[in-house]
Short mmCIF file of C-alpha atoms in Angstrom, two decimals:
data_model
loop_
_atom_site.label_atom_id
_atom_site.label_comp_id
_atom_site.label_asym_id
_atom_site.label_seq_id
_atom_site.Cartn_x
_atom_site.Cartn_y
_atom_site.Cartn_z
CA MET L 149 65.74 102.09 97.26
CA PRO L 150 69.26 102.50 95.84
CA GLU L 151 71.94 103.15 98.47
CA LEU L 152 75.44 104.48 98.85
CA VAL L 153 77.04 101.88 101.10
CA PHE L 154 80.49 102.28 102.67
CA PHE L 155 82.25 99.06 103.67
CA SER L 156 85.13 100.03 105.95
CA GLY L 157 87.89 98.36 107.91
CA THR L 158 91.63 98.10 108.36
CA MET L 159 93.98 96.50 105.88
CA ASP L 160 93.72 92.70 105.65
CA CYS L 161 90.05 92.56 106.66
CA GLY L 162 88.78 91.38 103.27
CA LYS L 163 87.39 94.57 101.69
CA SER L 164 88.52 93.80 98.16
CA THR L 165 87.52 90.16 98.54
CA LEU L 166 84.00 91.23 99.48
CA ALA L 167 83.92 93.67 96.56
CA LEU L 168 84.78 90.81 94.21
CA GLN L 169 82.17 88.59 95.86
CA ILE L 170 79.45 91.21 95.38
CA GLU L 171 80.48 91.57 91.74
CA HIS L 172 80.32 87.78 91.27
CA ASN L 173 76.93 87.44 92.96
CA ARG L 174 75.31 90.21 90.95
CA SER L 175 76.87 89.42 87.61
CA SER L 176 75.83 85.77 87.96
CA ARG L 177 72.22 87.03 88.19
CA GLY L 178 72.55 88.84 84.89
CA LEU L 179 73.32 92.30 86.27
CA GLN L 180 76.11 94.42 84.83
CA GLY L 181 78.25 96.49 87.15
CA LEU L 182 80.82 99.20 86.64
CA ILE L 183 83.94 98.80 88.79
CA PHE L 184 86.18 101.69 89.76
CA ALA L 185 89.52 101.27 91.55
CA ARG L 186 92.42 103.50 92.55
CA ASP L 187 96.07 102.50 93.06
CA ASP L 188 95.32 98.77 93.31
CA ARG L 189 98.19 96.47 94.27
CA ALA L 190 97.78 94.61 90.95
CA GLY L 191 98.30 97.76 88.91
CA GLU L 192 96.27 100.35 87.05
CA GLY L 193 92.76 99.35 86.02
CA LYS L 194 92.58 96.33 88.30
CA LEU L 195 90.65 95.23 91.39
CA SER L 196 92.43 92.50 93.29
CA SER L 197 92.38 90.80 96.67
CA ARG L 198 95.20 89.34 98.72
CA LEU L 199 93.69 85.91 98.05
CA GLY L 200 94.87 86.19 94.46
CA LEU L 201 91.54 87.09 92.83
CA VAL L 202 91.61 89.88 90.26
CA THR L 203 89.30 91.53 87.72
CA ASP L 204 89.43 94.49 85.37
CA ALA L 205 88.32 97.90 86.60
CA VAL L 206 88.24 101.53 85.52
CA GLU L 207 91.06 103.52 87.11
CA ALA L 208 89.45 106.40 89.01
CA GLU L 209 91.92 109.14 88.16
CA PRO L 210 92.11 112.12 90.56
CA ASP L 211 90.46 114.51 88.07
CA MET L 212 87.81 112.07 86.80
CA ASP L 213 84.14 113.01 87.14
CA LEU L 214 82.65 109.66 88.13
CA TYR L 215 79.06 110.79 87.64
CA ALA L 216 79.79 112.08 84.14
CA TYR L 217 81.59 108.84 83.29
CA VAL L 218 78.53 106.77 84.24
CA VAL L 219 76.17 109.09 82.34
CA ARG L 220 78.39 108.88 79.27
CA ARG L 221 78.41 105.09 79.46
CA LEU L 222 74.62 105.00 79.68
CA SER L 223 74.13 107.57 76.90
CA GLN L 224 76.29 105.45 74.59
CA GLY L 225 73.96 102.51 75.09
CA GLY L 226 75.93 100.74 77.81
CA ARG L 227 74.22 99.04 80.69
CA VAL L 228 75.07 99.86 84.30
CA ASP L 229 73.07 98.28 87.12
CA TYR L 230 75.37 99.14 90.04
CA LEU L 231 78.81 100.55 90.92
CA ILE L 232 81.63 99.01 92.93
CA VAL L 233 84.38 101.38 94.08
CA ASP L 234 87.49 99.94 95.72
CA GLU L 235 90.16 101.91 97.59
CA ALA L 236 87.56 104.65 97.99
CA GLN L 237 89.65 106.33 100.69
CA PHE L 238 91.89 107.66 97.90
CA LEU L 239 89.04 109.47 96.14
CA ALA L 240 88.64 113.23 96.46
CA PRO L 241 85.65 114.44 98.51
CA GLU L 242 84.03 115.83 95.37
CA GLN L 243 84.25 112.38 93.78
CA ILE L 244 82.32 110.97 96.74
CA ASP L 245 79.70 113.66 96.08
CA GLN L 246 79.55 112.38 92.49
CA LEU L 247 78.92 108.84 93.74
CA ALA L 248 76.06 110.11 95.90
CA ARG L 249 74.62 111.79 92.83
CA VAL L 250 74.79 108.48 90.94
CA VAL L 251 72.57 107.00 93.65
CA ASP L 252 70.14 109.90 93.84
CA ASP L 253 69.85 110.90 90.17
CA LEU L 254 70.47 107.60 88.36
CA ASP L 255 68.89 105.24 90.92
CA LEU L 256 71.93 102.94 91.06
CA ASP L 257 73.42 101.18 94.07
CA VAL L 258 76.99 102.20 94.85
CA PHE L 259 79.16 99.93 96.99
CA ALA L 260 82.31 101.70 98.19
CA PHE L 261 85.15 99.92 99.97
CA GLY L 262 87.98 101.58 101.84
CA ILE L 263 90.20 102.13 104.84
CA THR L 264 88.86 104.71 107.27
CA THR L 265 92.07 106.13 108.77
CA ASP L 266 95.67 106.38 107.64
CA PHE L 267 98.90 105.38 109.37
CA ARG L 268 98.70 108.57 111.45
CA THR L 269 95.19 107.60 112.68
CA LYS L 270 93.76 110.51 110.67
CA LEU L 271 90.69 110.17 108.46
CA PHE L 272 91.27 109.93 104.73
CA PRO L 273 89.33 112.78 103.05
CA GLY L 274 87.46 110.30 100.86
CA SER L 275 86.50 108.16 103.83
CA GLN L 276 85.43 111.19 105.84
CA ARG L 277 83.10 112.28 103.05
CA LEU L 278 81.69 108.77 102.77
CA ILE L 279 80.93 108.76 106.50
CA GLU L 280 79.14 112.07 106.03
CA LEU L 281 77.09 111.00 103.00
CA ALA L 282 76.63 107.22 103.03
CA ASP L 283 73.16 105.78 103.48
CA ARG L 284 74.74 102.89 105.32
CA ILE L 285 78.17 102.15 106.81
CA GLU L 286 79.22 98.55 107.27
CA THR L 287 82.25 97.56 109.33
CA LEU L 288 83.63 94.32 107.96
CA GLN L 289 83.27 91.43 110.36
CA VAL L 290 86.45 89.63 109.29
CA GLU L 291 88.79 91.01 111.91
CA ALA L 292 92.41 91.62 111.05
CA MET L 293 94.75 90.70 113.89
CA CYS L 294 97.70 92.47 115.45
CA TRP L 295 100.86 90.43 115.92
CA CYS L 296 99.90 90.11 119.62
CA GLY L 297 96.63 88.37 118.75
CA ALA L 298 94.34 91.28 119.62
CA ARG L 299 91.93 92.80 117.11
CA ALA L 300 93.80 95.15 114.78
CA THR L 301 92.26 98.61 114.63
CA HIS L 302 95.06 100.76 113.21
CA ASN L 303 97.22 100.80 110.09
CA ALA L 304 100.95 101.32 110.56
CA ARG L 305 103.57 102.40 108.03
CA THR L 306 107.18 101.33 108.26
CA VAL L 307 110.15 102.85 106.46
CA ASP L 308 113.21 100.62 106.34
CA GLY L 309 111.64 98.53 109.09
CA GLN L 310 110.92 101.43 111.46
CA MET L 311 107.36 102.57 112.18
CA VAL L 312 106.69 106.19 111.25
CA VAL L 313 103.81 108.53 112.10
CA GLU L 314 104.73 111.43 109.81
CA GLY L 315 104.86 111.81 106.05
CA GLU L 316 102.60 111.95 103.02
CA GLN L 317 99.18 110.42 103.57
CA VAL L 318 99.37 108.37 100.37
CA VAL L 319 102.59 106.70 99.28
CA VAL L 320 102.50 104.69 96.08
CA GLY L 321 105.45 102.44 95.29
CA ASP L 322 108.30 104.56 93.97
CA VAL L 323 111.12 102.73 92.23
CA ASN L 324 113.30 105.83 92.64
CA SER L 325 112.95 105.85 96.41
CA PRO L 326 115.86 104.31 98.34
CA ALA L 327 113.61 103.59 101.34
CA GLU L 328 111.58 100.41 101.70
CA VAL L 329 108.00 101.29 102.65
CA GLY L 330 105.76 98.67 104.24
CA TYR L 331 102.45 98.45 106.09
CA GLU L 332 101.17 96.44 109.04
CA VAL L 333 97.96 96.33 111.06
CA LEU L 334 98.23 96.82 114.82
CA CYS L 335 95.98 97.10 117.85
CA ARG L 336 95.74 100.59 119.36
CA ARG L 337 98.07 99.70 122.24
CA HIS L 338 100.93 98.69 119.99
CA HIS L 339 100.28 101.46 117.46
CA ARG L 340 100.64 103.99 120.28
CA ARG L 341 103.85 102.30 121.40
CA ARG L 342 105.09 102.04 117.80
CA MET L 343 105.71 98.36 118.37
CA THR L 344 105.48 96.41 115.13
CA SER L 345 105.97 92.66 114.91
CA ALA L 346 109.62 93.18 113.95
CA ALA L 347 110.22 95.55 116.87
CA ALA L 348 108.53 93.15 119.29
CA HIS L 349 110.62 90.25 118.05
CA SER L 350 113.90 92.15 118.29
CA GLY L 351 113.03 93.28 121.81
CA ALA L 352 112.06 89.85 123.09
CA LEU L 353 114.25 88.06 125.58
CA SER L 354 116.32 85.18 124.35
CA PRO L 355 114.84 81.85 125.51
CA ASP L 356 118.22 81.15 127.09
CA VAL L 357 118.11 84.26 129.30
CA LEU L 358 115.93 84.49 132.37
CA PRO L 359 114.72 87.86 133.72
CA VAL L 360 116.62 89.07 136.76
CA ALA L 361 114.51 89.80 139.83
CA ASP L 362 115.26 92.84 142.00
#
């Protein structure tokens, strides 16, 4: 039976790499997939991993009807055996509904990949809808690590080197912004303490200074 499968995890846990691996495995068996992506690091219309792998994709624009796009492709004689959707957390809830309809009405597997929560530890709307609708949810087993060595469970945003917990949920690179925005994965303990790797390093004792006992 076709399924809507949600592969979730933090940043750096290999979601896009797995998406590319699934595409490779299926295409090498003669199947033809349709890949959607949103705001990929490699640019519009791309699916890429941090390992340097990249392939072409259809940019899932905010107002795009994904179900209608697939139907149009099929009606024009194109072949679609499955869908891969990367950065699915950025999709609107109604677009997730459209993916579920692809599974139910067109009998196609849909593999969606995304981050579950944002830098504020709040669910992305797209991820929330996937949790509500997915036939299966898979947590990726490649564990990202906090700077302390513990399993990373939270995504942190930094602005000019300082961790922030307020602001827009989605921030795409803005060349007009004077602030430098970055991201880092942390364990819950250090996310709660707002202690990034840079903050931990700056707060560490010099090796030449011993702690003073009371």
